[in-house]
Amino acid sequence: MVDFSVRILAISSPQHKNVSHGSKLDTMSEKTLKVSPYGTWTSELTTEVLNRRSFRLSQVRVSGDDTYWVETRSAQEGRNVLLRRRMDGRTEEVLPMTPDSELVDVRTKVHDYGGKAYTVIDNLIVVSHGGDGCLYKFDLDNPSAGLRRLTPKVAYRFADMTVDPVRGVVFAVLEDHTGAQSVANKLVSVPLDGSAARESSNIKVLWNEDDFVASPALSNAGEFLAFITWNRPQMNWNQAALHVAPLTFEGDFADHMVLLDDPEVSVTQPRWSLDDNLIHVDDSSGWANLYRTEGFVGANTAQGIASGDWKKNLRTRALHPSQKAFSAPEWRLGLHSYDNLDHDHLVAGWSEDGHFALGAIRLDNGQLETWETGWAPAGNVCCDDGRVVLLADSEQEPASIVQILDAKATVIRRAIESPLPKEDISSPQFLTWKNTDGSVCHGFFFVPTSASFKGPKRDKPPLIVTVHDGPTSANRAGLNLERQYWTNRGFAVLDVNFRGSTGYGRAYRDCLLGNWGIYDVDDVISGVRMLIEQGKVDKDKIAIRGSSTGATTALLAAAKSDLFTAVCSRHGICDLENVRDHAHKFASEYLGALLGATEDDDPKWKDRSPITWADQISASTLFIHGTDDPIVPVDQVRQMAQALQANGTTVESAEFTGEGHRLAKASSIGGSLQRELDFYRQVWGLKKA
């Protein structure tokens, strides 16, 4: 599965102009620029600056006048911290230490990818602590009571919580790891009085009939609970069902219905309008659009439940049918790209052809009004009493939390304070190109940009190709300082959104099913060839880098094309059979679907594994990996490195002790980036200016 400043009102999408190579430099005085080979430039954007000033922002929420979010702090070994900003501007860490004197790590391991690890309502916070997996509550109106544990210290994981203050429970997804052979995912209610911490039987199971459950959403009147389920081999962005259940006074299901369950449709993000119409997103049209179901108000009566009449007057319609994506694959629980602006409107974010936008949608007729804010939604969109808060970025601003109130936007928190002036920032060129089979793919191209340096007139820059992971996610055009780390040093960057990426419609994403390791590789190679033919990059200095599944694509591309002279694999999958055999429940059948391999003995498992093609890779290769990676065991990468070395390929490895499938410590993040820079310069014979 992943953060602004603004004016609203004007209604047109930001225009993205293509920037020709070096055109930014033409506006600066030639006398101020030092001529130095591309890839050798120095920059104020050092790894030390990135580590010292950066946070990962997520899980933005609002409650009354307060704004909440989670910061992942690499300086604290990746601890997730819950922060609150009050209306007067004060920002503070919210949670005290646990009863065991531990700092709270706001984290859940449900699905192993986690997601929504806290919820807040009327100054009551319920949070999952990563240290023990338990739920805790904290009352901001009674802070002296401290954190109170709600669940027992057993092999339970909780996520996606929503509080029912009337019944005194919190609805949540429970992932039960107490079974000897299997993991069970359930929808449960947990008492807020703490009784389940002493007696686990007080945790009430509401639904356990599917492999997975997510997104419990309580209606405003407290009468209905909506939720999502799906089953293997599907992922929730391929197929899922929408359920609704009327609740008894005790919080049990009085009845139940499946509102939507189509084998070709994914449904996500159930939420209730202020008038208790059920809103959801589904892709039945080929695009993830918003839908509204009316008829719930007044339907939860004894007579209506007994007769089943409560189901008969429900009416579902599309709010704004369009080729826009109002949702993305939900690798992490708790995504919501829309919220209630008022009784008549939703505020929502969407993507269209790689562009992201924010706007309001009328609930009565679906009319959409785009807000030209200059910012692109990049996470949760929240609203309380007309105050909109969202995670977003722009081409000039990094991921930030932004508040929009009274047609004005205020940056609440930036993920990083960039040291780069605008003259040092490379802006994206939005690209589309065709493969040899005529199919279209997408990407962003960034030229080397510096306020201090320029390349020699006849030289062309080295190219670094970035392959996103997922592989169902997508690269974004917003300011990414890791990307600028390269462009500010004289490298060009191509970010490829190959077939299979999200944001371009379901058909584009589904192209990759059965074709992973083929279409993605072809799209990357054709994009590089396009840039070479256009004379934009040095054909002898091309690197490809990727993380996780992105590294798989990168290694396969290097095996199938001699365009690349350097490869960087970050916690990359080299042996698909090995990862399949160690996969956690959530993604246990995902790789098979991507390959089109339904049986373990299908030859595709070997044929699409980079380790099978090690003897075809001549490009110098750098492996960056955590020694404690639970998804891609480090031994797999060591075997790949040995296979490459046996073929005479130059190999470097950087292993980071104690790190998992993503680097979390500041020293690891900075050290890996510096190692990668040194690697490229060494391979291409570039010396620092």
mmCIF file of N, CA and C in Angstrom, residues 255-326:
data_model
loop_
_atom_site.group_PDB
_atom_site.id
_atom_site.type_symbol
_atom_site.label_atom_id
_atom_site.label_comp_id
_atom_site.label_asym_id
_atom_site.label_seq_id
_atom_site.Cartn_x
_atom_site.Cartn_y
_atom_site.Cartn_z
ATOM 1 N N ASP A 255 -29.676 -8.946 12.102
ATOM 2 C CA ASP A 255 -29.862 -9.555 10.788
ATOM 3 C C ASP A 255 -28.600 -9.224 9.998
ATOM 4 N N HIS A 256 -28.608 -9.564 8.730
ATOM 5 C CA HIS A 256 -27.401 -9.341 7.941
ATOM 6 C C HIS A 256 -27.761 -9.433 6.470
ATOM 7 N N MET A 257 -27.084 -8.635 5.644
ATOM 8 C CA MET A 257 -27.251 -8.779 4.203
ATOM 9 C C MET A 257 -25.944 -8.434 3.505
ATOM 10 N N VAL A 258 -25.763 -9.007 2.329
ATOM 11 C CA VAL A 258 -24.641 -8.653 1.462
ATOM 12 C C VAL A 258 -25.176 -7.682 0.419
ATOM 13 N N LEU A 259 -24.745 -6.452 0.502
ATOM 14 C CA LEU A 259 -25.252 -5.415 -0.394
ATOM 15 C C LEU A 259 -24.635 -5.527 -1.785
ATOM 16 N N LEU A 260 -23.382 -5.953 -1.846
ATOM 17 C CA LEU A 260 -22.703 -6.084 -3.132
ATOM 18 C C LEU A 260 -21.683 -7.208 -3.040
ATOM 19 N N ASP A 261 -21.783 -8.166 -3.958
ATOM 20 C CA ASP A 261 -20.824 -9.269 -4.021
ATOM 21 C C ASP A 261 -20.795 -9.785 -5.445
ATOM 22 N N ASP A 262 -19.885 -9.233 -6.235
ATOM 23 C CA ASP A 262 -19.749 -9.592 -7.641
ATOM 24 C C ASP A 262 -18.340 -10.128 -7.850
ATOM 25 N N PRO A 263 -18.181 -11.276 -8.506
ATOM 26 C CA PRO A 263 -16.841 -11.853 -8.658
ATOM 27 C C PRO A 263 -15.877 -10.993 -9.463
ATOM 28 N N GLU A 264 -16.399 -9.995 -10.173
ATOM 29 C CA GLU A 264 -15.550 -9.143 -10.998
ATOM 30 C C GLU A 264 -15.408 -7.737 -10.433
ATOM 31 N N VAL A 265 -15.881 -7.523 -9.194
ATOM 32 C CA VAL A 265 -15.927 -6.162 -8.650
ATOM 33 C C VAL A 265 -15.240 -6.101 -7.293
ATOM 34 N N SER A 266 -14.439 -5.069 -7.120
ATOM 35 C CA SER A 266 -13.857 -4.771 -5.816
ATOM 36 C C SER A 266 -14.632 -3.629 -5.179
ATOM 37 N N VAL A 267 -14.879 -3.731 -3.889
ATOM 38 C CA VAL A 267 -15.582 -2.678 -3.156
ATOM 39 C C VAL A 267 -14.756 -2.322 -1.932
ATOM 40 N N THR A 268 -14.737 -1.053 -1.582
ATOM 41 C CA THR A 268 -13.909 -0.596 -0.475
ATOM 42 C C THR A 268 -14.494 0.680 0.122
ATOM 43 N N GLN A 269 -13.938 1.091 1.244
ATOM 44 C CA GLN A 269 -14.246 2.359 1.907
ATOM 45 C C GLN A 269 -15.723 2.595 2.208
ATOM 46 N N PRO A 270 -16.407 1.699 2.895
ATOM 47 C CA PRO A 270 -17.777 2.027 3.322
ATOM 48 C C PRO A 270 -17.747 3.087 4.415
ATOM 49 N N ARG A 271 -18.538 4.124 4.256
ATOM 50 C CA ARG A 271 -18.665 5.195 5.245
ATOM 51 C C ARG A 271 -20.098 5.718 5.163
ATOM 52 N N TRP A 272 -20.548 6.364 6.208
ATOM 53 C CA TRP A 272 -21.928 6.844 6.258
ATOM 54 C C TRP A 272 -21.967 8.353 6.088
ATOM 55 N N SER A 273 -22.933 8.823 5.289
ATOM 56 C CA SER A 273 -23.151 10.261 5.188
ATOM 57 C C SER A 273 -23.741 10.770 6.497
ATOM 58 N N LEU A 274 -23.789 12.069 6.656
ATOM 59 C CA LEU A 274 -24.343 12.644 7.888
ATOM 60 C C LEU A 274 -25.819 12.301 8.044
ATOM 61 N N ASP A 275 -26.484 11.996 6.927
ATOM 62 C CA ASP A 275 -27.894 11.595 6.970
ATOM 63 C C ASP A 275 -28.056 10.080 6.914
ATOM 64 N N ASP A 276 -26.986 9.352 7.198
ATOM 65 C CA ASP A 276 -26.978 7.886 7.275
ATOM 66 C C ASP A 276 -27.367 7.187 5.980
ATOM 67 N N ASN A 277 -26.903 7.744 4.850
ATOM 68 C CA ASN A 277 -26.842 6.972 3.616
ATOM 69 C C ASN A 277 -25.465 6.307 3.576
ATOM 70 N N LEU A 278 -25.396 5.114 3.054
ATOM 71 C CA LEU A 278 -24.128 4.393 3.008
ATOM 72 C C LEU A 278 -23.388 4.731 1.715
ATOM 73 N N ILE A 279 -22.172 5.223 1.861
ATOM 74 C CA ILE A 279 -21.314 5.540 0.723
ATOM 75 C C ILE A 279 -20.254 4.443 0.605
ATOM 76 N N HIS A 280 -19.904 4.079 -0.604
ATOM 77 C CA HIS A 280 -18.788 3.157 -0.794
ATOM 78 C C HIS A 280 -18.135 3.437 -2.143
ATOM 79 N N VAL A 281 -16.994 2.818 -2.367
ATOM 80 C CA VAL A 281 -16.298 2.888 -3.654
ATOM 81 C C VAL A 281 -16.275 1.489 -4.251
ATOM 82 N N ASP A 282 -16.643 1.364 -5.535
ATOM 83 C CA ASP A 282 -16.436 0.085 -6.223
ATOM 84 C C ASP A 282 -16.035 0.347 -7.669
ATOM 85 N N ASP A 283 -15.488 -0.683 -8.308
ATOM 86 C CA ASP A 283 -14.972 -0.518 -9.668
ATOM 87 C C ASP A 283 -15.788 -1.295 -10.697
ATOM 88 N N SER A 284 -17.092 -1.410 -10.464
ATOM 89 C CA SER A 284 -17.956 -2.134 -11.401
ATOM 90 C C SER A 284 -17.972 -1.493 -12.784
ATOM 91 N N SER A 285 -17.677 -0.208 -12.871
ATOM 92 C CA SER A 285 -17.645 0.485 -14.157
ATOM 93 C C SER A 285 -16.286 0.384 -14.836
ATOM 94 N N GLY A 286 -15.325 -0.216 -14.163
ATOM 95 C CA GLY A 286 -13.951 -0.225 -14.658
ATOM 96 C C GLY A 286 -13.098 0.823 -13.988
ATOM 97 N N TRP A 287 -13.743 1.689 -13.205
ATOM 98 C CA TRP A 287 -13.044 2.730 -12.447
ATOM 99 C C TRP A 287 -13.576 2.740 -11.020
ATOM 100 N N ALA A 288 -12.719 3.056 -10.066
ATOM 101 C CA ALA A 288 -13.106 3.077 -8.653
ATOM 102 C C ALA A 288 -13.910 4.343 -8.383
ATOM 103 N N ASN A 289 -15.227 4.244 -8.545
ATOM 104 C CA ASN A 289 -16.133 5.380 -8.388
ATOM 105 C C ASN A 289 -16.920 5.288 -7.085
ATOM 106 N N LEU A 290 -17.512 6.421 -6.699
ATOM 107 C CA LEU A 290 -18.302 6.513 -5.477
ATOM 108 C C LEU A 290 -19.764 6.143 -5.732
ATOM 109 N N TYR A 291 -20.370 5.461 -4.754
ATOM 110 C CA TYR A 291 -21.777 5.056 -4.829
ATOM 111 C C TYR A 291 -22.471 5.389 -3.511
ATOM 112 N N ARG A 292 -23.787 5.616 -3.621
ATOM 113 C CA ARG A 292 -24.597 5.981 -2.452
ATOM 114 C C ARG A 292 -25.796 5.038 -2.356
ATOM 115 N N THR A 293 -26.005 4.471 -1.158
ATOM 116 C CA THR A 293 -27.171 3.620 -0.913
ATOM 117 C C THR A 293 -28.076 4.291 0.100
ATOM 118 N N GLU A 294 -29.326 4.545 -0.293
ATOM 119 C CA GLU A 294 -30.317 5.172 0.578
ATOM 120 C C GLU A 294 -31.312 4.131 1.086
ATOM 121 N N GLY A 295 -32.030 4.489 2.144
ATOM 122 C CA GLY A 295 -33.102 3.638 2.632
ATOM 123 C C GLY A 295 -32.864 3.023 3.996
ATOM 124 N N PHE A 296 -31.770 3.410 4.656
ATOM 125 C CA PHE A 296 -31.479 2.833 5.974
ATOM 126 C C PHE A 296 -32.193 3.566 7.113
ATOM 127 N N VAL A 297 -32.452 4.848 6.920
ATOM 128 C CA VAL A 297 -33.039 5.640 8.003
ATOM 129 C C VAL A 297 -34.422 5.098 8.361
ATOM 130 N N GLY A 298 -34.615 4.778 9.625
ATOM 131 C CA GLY A 298 -35.886 4.261 10.110
ATOM 132 C C GLY A 298 -36.142 2.805 9.796
ATOM 133 N N ALA A 299 -35.158 2.119 9.204
ATOM 134 C CA ALA A 299 -35.377 0.728 8.786
ATOM 135 C C ALA A 299 -35.088 -0.277 9.888
ATOM 136 N N ASN A 300 -34.308 0.125 10.900
ATOM 137 C CA ASN A 300 -33.943 -0.821 11.966
ATOM 138 C C ASN A 300 -35.030 -0.824 13.036
ATOM 139 N N THR A 301 -36.131 -1.498 12.721
ATOM 140 C CA THR A 301 -37.237 -1.661 13.672
ATOM 141 C C THR A 301 -37.472 -3.149 13.885
ATOM 142 N N ALA A 302 -38.108 -3.484 14.990
ATOM 143 C CA ALA A 302 -38.372 -4.899 15.277
ATOM 144 C C ALA A 302 -39.167 -5.542 14.155
ATOM 145 N N GLN A 303 -40.180 -4.826 13.666
ATOM 146 C CA GLN A 303 -41.008 -5.380 12.595
ATOM 147 C C GLN A 303 -40.219 -5.500 11.295
ATOM 148 N N GLY A 304 -39.439 -4.451 11.002
ATOM 149 C CA GLY A 304 -38.663 -4.467 9.766
ATOM 150 C C GLY A 304 -37.617 -5.561 9.752
ATOM 151 N N ILE A 305 -36.995 -5.805 10.912
ATOM 152 C CA ILE A 305 -35.991 -6.860 10.992
ATOM 153 C C ILE A 305 -36.652 -8.230 10.879
ATOM 154 N N ALA A 306 -37.739 -8.432 11.613
ATOM 155 C CA ALA A 306 -38.410 -9.737 11.618
ATOM 156 C C ALA A 306 -38.919 -10.120 10.234
ATOM 157 N N SER A 307 -39.424 -9.138 9.502
ATOM 158 C CA SER A 307 -39.998 -9.422 8.185
ATOM 159 C C SER A 307 -38.969 -9.364 7.058
ATOM 160 N N GLY A 308 -37.811 -8.778 7.346
ATOM 161 C CA GLY A 308 -36.818 -8.579 6.303
ATOM 162 C C GLY A 308 -37.091 -7.366 5.454
ATOM 163 N N ASP A 309 -38.123 -6.582 5.830
ATOM 164 C CA ASP A 309 -38.488 -5.416 5.020
ATOM 165 C C ASP A 309 -37.398 -4.348 4.998
ATOM 166 N N TRP A 310 -36.518 -4.362 5.996
ATOM 167 C CA TRP A 310 -35.472 -3.323 6.041
ATOM 168 C C TRP A 310 -34.560 -3.391 4.811
ATOM 169 N N LYS A 311 -34.518 -4.539 4.153
ATOM 170 C CA LYS A 311 -33.664 -4.706 2.979
ATOM 171 C C LYS A 311 -34.338 -4.245 1.686
ATOM 172 N N LYS A 312 -35.669 -4.099 1.713
ATOM 173 C CA LYS A 312 -36.416 -3.971 0.469
ATOM 174 C C LYS A 312 -36.403 -2.570 -0.125
ATOM 175 N N ASN A 313 -36.156 -1.573 0.682
ATOM 176 C CA ASN A 313 -36.241 -0.200 0.183
ATOM 177 C C ASN A 313 -34.877 0.437 -0.058
ATOM 178 N N LEU A 314 -33.842 -0.376 -0.087
ATOM 179 C CA LEU A 314 -32.500 0.155 -0.317
ATOM 180 C C LEU A 314 -32.292 0.429 -1.803
ATOM 181 N N ARG A 315 -31.725 1.581 -2.105
ATOM 182 C CA ARG A 315 -31.482 1.990 -3.488
ATOM 183 C C ARG A 315 -30.038 2.463 -3.608
ATOM 184 N N THR A 316 -29.301 1.876 -4.548
ATOM 185 C CA THR A 316 -27.892 2.224 -4.756
ATOM 186 C C THR A 316 -27.722 2.870 -6.117
ATOM 187 N N ARG A 317 -26.974 3.958 -6.165
ATOM 188 C CA ARG A 317 -26.706 4.619 -7.444
ATOM 189 C C ARG A 317 -25.302 5.210 -7.435
ATOM 190 N N ALA A 318 -24.752 5.354 -8.620
ATOM 191 C CA ALA A 318 -23.435 5.979 -8.758
ATOM 192 C C ALA A 318 -23.558 7.468 -8.494
ATOM 193 N N LEU A 319 -22.599 8.013 -7.775
ATOM 194 C CA LEU A 319 -22.622 9.444 -7.496
ATOM 195 C C LEU A 319 -22.061 10.257 -8.656
ATOM 196 N N HIS A 320 -20.895 9.871 -9.152
ATOM 197 C CA HIS A 320 -20.269 10.642 -10.225
ATOM 198 C C HIS A 320 -19.542 9.674 -11.157
ATOM 199 N N PRO A 321 -20.280 9.018 -12.076
ATOM 200 C CA PRO A 321 -19.631 8.071 -12.989
ATOM 201 C C PRO A 321 -18.581 8.782 -13.840
ATOM 202 N N SER A 322 -17.360 8.283 -13.825
ATOM 203 C CA SER A 322 -16.285 8.955 -14.550
ATOM 204 C C SER A 322 -15.061 8.059 -14.605
ATOM 205 N N GLN A 323 -14.140 8.421 -15.472
ATOM 206 C CA GLN A 323 -12.867 7.704 -15.559
ATOM 207 C C GLN A 323 -11.880 8.314 -14.570
ATOM 208 N N LYS A 324 -12.272 8.266 -13.321
ATOM 209 C CA LYS A 324 -11.456 8.738 -12.207
ATOM 210 C C LYS A 324 -11.376 7.622 -11.175
ATOM 211 N N ALA A 325 -10.254 7.555 -10.478
ATOM 212 C CA ALA A 325 -10.076 6.553 -9.427
ATOM 213 C C ALA A 325 -10.166 7.241 -8.072
ATOM 214 N N PHE A 326 -11.227 6.930 -7.326
ATOM 215 C CA PHE A 326 -11.433 7.520 -6.010
ATOM 216 C C PHE A 326 -10.864 6.637 -4.894
#
